[in-house]
XYZ file of C-alpha atoms in Angstrom:
109
model
C -16.493 0.834 1.199
C -16.541 0.124 4.903
C -13.774 -0.951 7.241
C -10.199 -1.597 6.197
C -7.707 -3.921 7.870
C -3.945 -3.499 8.257
C -2.301 -5.601 5.560
C -5.006 -5.160 2.934
C -3.935 -4.059 -0.517
C -6.337 -1.531 -2.013
C -6.545 0.291 -5.342
C -7.090 4.048 -5.531
C -6.523 6.909 -7.984
C -3.071 8.540 -7.797
C -2.676 11.965 -9.420
C 0.112 12.609 -11.900
C 2.705 15.050 -10.584
C 1.276 17.853 -12.744
C -2.262 17.019 -11.491
C -3.486 16.758 -15.098
C -4.901 13.268 -14.597
C -4.634 10.208 -12.383
C -4.063 6.477 -12.658
C -5.221 3.559 -10.533
C -2.491 2.255 -8.252
C -2.275 -0.196 -5.361
C -1.413 0.768 -1.795
C -0.984 -1.105 1.481
C -3.260 -0.314 4.427
C -1.249 0.582 7.537
C -4.104 1.930 9.675
C -7.823 2.623 9.384
C -8.389 5.812 11.367
C -11.649 7.041 12.902
C -13.616 9.118 10.429
C -12.798 9.042 6.731
C -8.994 8.845 6.832
C -6.787 5.849 6.144
C -2.986 5.609 6.349
C -1.430 3.866 3.348
C 1.957 2.862 2.003
C 2.816 3.105 -1.692
C 3.064 -0.022 -3.851
C 4.594 0.190 -7.321
C 5.466 -2.243 -10.089
C 8.516 -0.127 -10.960
C 11.785 -1.307 -9.431
C 13.712 1.316 -7.516
C 17.205 1.309 -6.032
C 15.529 2.458 -2.836
C 17.063 0.541 0.086
C 13.715 0.501 1.923
C 11.773 -1.190 -0.888
C 10.344 -4.694 -0.296
C 9.380 -7.089 -3.069
C 5.725 -8.151 -3.187
C 4.993 -11.363 -5.081
C 1.951 -13.607 -5.385
C 3.312 -15.828 -2.597
C 3.129 -12.860 -0.176
C -0.675 -12.772 -0.479
C -2.968 -14.862 1.705
C -5.886 -13.763 -0.475
C -6.244 -11.838 -3.720
C -3.334 -10.670 -5.859
C -1.869 -7.967 -8.061
C -1.325 -8.464 -11.798
C 2.456 -7.938 -11.504
C 5.179 -8.555 -8.952
C 5.545 -5.224 -7.186
C 7.449 -3.302 -4.530
C 6.162 -1.983 -1.215
C 7.692 1.417 -0.406
C 7.611 1.781 3.422
C 9.266 5.195 3.118
C 6.296 6.453 1.040
C 3.459 6.786 3.559
C 0.401 8.943 2.993
C -3.100 9.623 4.292
C -6.114 9.389 1.994
C -9.878 9.631 2.259
C -11.428 6.157 2.446
C -14.092 7.235 -0.023
C -11.611 7.323 -2.919
C -10.704 3.634 -2.525
C -11.867 1.876 -5.698
C -11.527 -1.732 -4.565
C -9.733 -4.188 -2.327
C -7.149 -6.299 -4.178
C -6.104 -8.698 -1.436
C -4.400 -9.283 1.902
C -0.680 -9.815 2.470
C 0.760 -12.314 4.948
C 1.475 -11.363 8.553
C 5.176 -12.032 7.942
C 5.337 -9.547 5.047
C 3.337 -6.981 7.053
C 5.754 -7.323 9.977
C 8.641 -6.703 7.556
C 6.950 -3.466 6.448
C 6.319 -2.339 10.045
C 9.922 -3.143 10.992
C 11.276 -0.958 8.181
C 8.921 1.899 9.102
C 10.077 1.595 12.712
C 13.730 1.729 11.621
C 13.026 4.840 9.544
C 11.305 6.802 12.319
C 13.265 5.683 15.397
């Protein structure tokens, strides 16, 4: 699918916890690494009492969208192979991306 940019929202298959199947879910691009790896942050439509969670609404996008208001989970970071990305869903604003980076920084400092 080519190059990815920090702040893009992508859709990829997420396995169920028992690995019996998977569902398509959005994720936020944090970094496009050399080779086939990409660092992503979980996005979910399910509200959580997680203190790190950030709301993601249509107004947070500078292009594209998600079908539902969602939550970015900066404490749920993972690496995936770029080849499993199904599609790009949009790009979030620089302000929202800086909020995500700030929370990640607070978590790991």
